[in-house]
Amino acid sequence: MFSANTNFVADNAPLLHNLNPEQLAAVTLPTGHALILAGAGSGKTRVLTTRIAWLLQTGRVTPGGILAVTFTNKAAKEMVVRLGTMLPVNVRGMWIGTFHGLCNRLLRAHYKLANLPSTFQILDTQDQLSAIKRLMKQFNIDDQQYPAKQTQWFIGNCKEEGLRPDAVEGHDPQTRKKVEIYALYEEQCQREGVVDFGELMLRSYELLRDHDSVREHYQRRFRHILIDEFQDTNKLQYAWIKMLSGYGAKDLAAGTSIPGGSVLAVGDDDQSIYAFRGARVGNMADFVREFGVTQQIKLEQNYRSFSNILDSANQLISHNSNRLGKDLRTDQGPGEPVRVVESPRDLDEAQWIVDEVKQLVRDGMARQEIAVLYRSNAQSRVIETALFNAAIPYRVYGGLRFFERAEIKHALAYLRLLENPNDDTSFLRVVNFPPRGIGARSLEILQDTARSSGCSLHDAVSAIPGKAGANFGAFVAKLDVLREQSQGLSLREIIDLVLDHSGLLAHFKADREGEDRVENLEELVNAAESFVSQQGFGRDAVALPVDELGVPLTQSPASQGLDPNTPATEGFIDQDSGETLSPLAAFLTHAALEAGDNQAKAGQDAVQLMTVHSAKGLEFDAVFVGGMEEGLFPHENSLSDRQGLEEERRLMYVAITRARQRLYLSFSQSRLLHGQTRYNPRSRFFEELPESALKWITSKTSGYGSSSFTPKSIAAGAGGYSAGGRFNKEDAPFASPPVPPQKEAPSHGLRVGMKVFHTKFGEGKVNLLEGKGDDARAQINFPRHGVKWLALSVAKLTPVP
DNA sequence: GAGACGAGGTTTTTT
DNA sequence: ACCTCGTCTC
C-alpha cells in the first residue's frame, strides 16, 4: 500500500486538481491558525490530507513537522492511506493518530519524566471499572451509596477537567468521599503501573505543562498541527493542543517566545453529537478567540446528496441557535423526494422497510449501500427480525468488539502479566481461570496481605501459607516459567505458548459451547501475526518505536522518499534512545487502544443497521431512519432542556446527511418498548422539514393478527403499501392518540399536549402517554416540578381548558 | 464451581 | 420485554 506510487507526478498540479475554490483555499492556506467549517460530504478528509501533502511537497514542512490528530483509529488510518496514494513519502516522522494514541507515544518516549514504568499498561473502560470495584471492596466502601459506575464517571470527569484529587473541591460529604476514592484509585494505578484512557490524556498534558524542555521541543518540532472533528474535542484535549502549539498558560504568562506551530482545526458544529460525553462545541469559538484566528473557510459544496435531501438537512438545522452558520449546496438535481412513512405499529414499520429494501435491491442497489438507522439500540430488534424472516443479509454495528471479548481479555491478561506482574487487574482476571482451586476466601487473604504490605498481589503470594499459598505459588511459578520461555520467541510463538500452557485453549476446547471462543483465540494469533508484519517487527528486527496505527509504518530504506525522521532540535531525541518496546508490549498497547471492529464480519453484501451516532462519517445510497417519534427521536431524556433538544436536532441532521440518493423517514403510531406499548406522536422534526421536499406515504395496515412474514407478502413485494397518499397535517393522525387495535381505547381521556392540573404539582402539559387501563401512565411536564411520570389510576388530574 | 434465581437497568460511544 | 449481573444453593 505504501510502496512507491508509480502514478506519482512530481509537480503538484495533480494534487490540487479538481479542488473547488474553497477547498483549494483551505489546502493552500498560508502559515497561521485557521478554522475550516466542513459541512457533511464536503470533502473534508480530502482537504486535510491534500493539505498535508501540499505542505510536504512544496517544502513548507518536513514530515517530522506534521502532527495530525483524529478521534478514531479508523479516521487516522484513512488519512495515512490516502496520504500514501498522494505521495511517495513514507509516513514515518509524521505523527498521525488519535489523541490517545499520540498521548501514549509521548508517555512512552518520556516515561521517566512522566513518572511511569517503561512497561506501563493501558486499562480500557472494563478494566477501569473492575479496578474501581476491587478498590472499593478493599476499603469497604458501600457500593449502594457509591455505585462503581458513578465513581468511574466521576473520576473520568475530573480528569477531563484537568483536576487531580487535591484540586477537586468537595463541598458536600458525598463529593469528598468520591474524591477520596479518586485519590486511592490513583495510588492503586500508580502502584500497578497502569493508566486509564483519561490518564493518558491528563498525564501527557501535565508532562508538557511541567517540563519546559519537552514542551518547547515539541512546540518547535510541530510546525503544522491539524485536528479533525474539532467539534468533538473536550476541555482537556483543547488544553493539550494549546500546550503543543505554544499557547499554553505557562508560555503566555512567562511571555516565552516559542514559535508555535500553525493549528488547523477542521470541524462542523452542526455535527456535534457527543456533548453527553464531554465534547464542547464551544471549543471552536474559543479557538477562534484565543488563537486569534483570522482565516476561516467554509466548505459548503456537498458532493454526496441530492438537493431534496440537503434542503431537508439545511432547513432542519436552521432551527438551532448559536450556529457558526453554514448552508450545504449541491450541483446535483433535486433527486427523489424524501419519503415519510407512517405505520400503525413498529412491526409494520419494520415490514415496510424490508419491503422497500427488497425493491431497492431488485432495482439494482447493493445491499451494503442501504442503511437502517435508529436513535437507540433497542430499536434494532424488530428490524432484525423482519430482515431475518425475509432472509435478507444484514450487519448490525455495535456490541462487543474483538479485544473486549472475555476469552480475549483472558489471554491478554496472561500476556500483560508477562510484561508487568504488578498488574493486579490482570492477575485477578486469570488467577483462577481456568479454575485451579483458588476460591474467594484465598483471594481475600491474598488481597489483605498485599494491602498491608503495600505490594502487588503477585509479590504478596510468597507470604501466603498453607494450601492456598501453594496454589498461588503454582500460578506465579507458571507465569515465571512462561516469561522465561517466551524470551527470544516471536510474538506469535509467545501467544501460542501462553494459550497452550495457561490452559485457556484446553479449557474452551473442553467446553461444548466454547467453539466460538476457541475460534476467537485462534483469531488472536492471526491478529498478532498481521500486527507484526504491519509493524515490521521481525524476529531479529530491531524493535521500532511503537505506533498505534495498524498501517505499515516501516519500509525498506530504499523506498523511503523524504527524510523520514527530522528531529527539529539538536541533541534532543523524541524517543529515549535505547528504550524500545518489545513486540509483545507494542501489541498489548495496540489491543488496548484499538479494540478492533465492532461490526459483524465484512465481506457479505448486507444491509447495514446502526445507531445514528455510529453512522457519523459514513454515507449510503439509501438511508432509512426509523422511530421518528416524540420521546424516541428526539429522545425523551433530552427534551427537558434546549441544549439537549438541539443536540437531538444535530443528530437528526447527521442522519439525513448520510444519504446520497434516497432518504426514508419513518414513524409508527404505536411501539413496544420496555415491555409496554407506547403511543407517541410523530417527531416534531417533521414540522421543521421543507414540505416541498417530502412525500408522505402510509404503510399498509398489515392486520393485527400474525406479525410474521408470509410468502404471500413476499410476492406482493414493495406493493405492500399505498404510495402517494399524503395525509393532511391539519388532521394528522395524532390529533388524538391512536387507538390500540385489539384493545379498548384509553379511558382516561387525556391527550398528548393537553394541559392538566394536579393538586400537588400544579399545572402541567402531557408529554407522553402509555399503557392502558390500570397501567396507563402519563409523562407530564410541570413547569415548577419538572417532568413526572404519573399512574393515571392513582394521580388526580383535571384537564385544563 | 456450575446452574438457578432475582434484581436492576435499559440514549447515544471512542479511546 | 429482555438482558446482564450478582448471589445463593447444591
XYZ file of N, CA and C in Angstrom, chain A residues 51 92 208 223 247 266 502 532 546 574 624 655 672 677 777 779:
48
model
N -3.892 18.898 2.119
C -3.162 19.965 2.803
C -1.784 19.459 3.271
N 6.643 7.770 8.218
C 7.447 7.829 9.444
C 7.926 9.257 9.643
N 3.753 17.927 29.357
C 4.068 19.102 28.552
C 4.063 20.366 29.407
N 5.422 22.067 13.260
C 5.125 23.337 12.591
C 3.669 23.399 12.161
N 0.526 27.835 23.020
C -0.457 28.703 23.641
C -0.770 28.282 25.064
N -10.367 21.514 11.941
C -11.409 21.196 10.973
C -12.589 20.597 11.719
N -1.323 -21.872 29.566
C -2.213 -21.295 30.574
C -3.409 -22.218 30.777
N 2.352 -7.847 13.614
C 3.808 -7.926 13.486
C 4.251 -7.576 12.075
N 6.962 2.413 18.993
C 5.612 1.930 18.770
C 4.767 2.998 18.100
N 13.355 12.355 20.299
C 11.973 12.112 20.682
C 11.823 10.831 21.477
N -32.637 4.670 5.729
C -33.914 4.652 6.432
C -33.659 5.126 7.857
N -28.125 12.189 10.570
C -28.836 11.069 9.946
C -29.216 11.405 8.506
N -43.684 -1.085 20.842
C -43.442 -1.859 22.051
C -42.062 -1.495 22.586
N -46.581 -1.009 25.458
C -46.900 -0.358 24.202
C -47.016 1.138 24.459
N -50.164 5.332 32.083
C -49.320 6.335 32.730
C -49.175 7.517 31.790
N -46.617 10.962 31.054
C -45.462 11.780 31.408
C -45.911 13.225 31.290
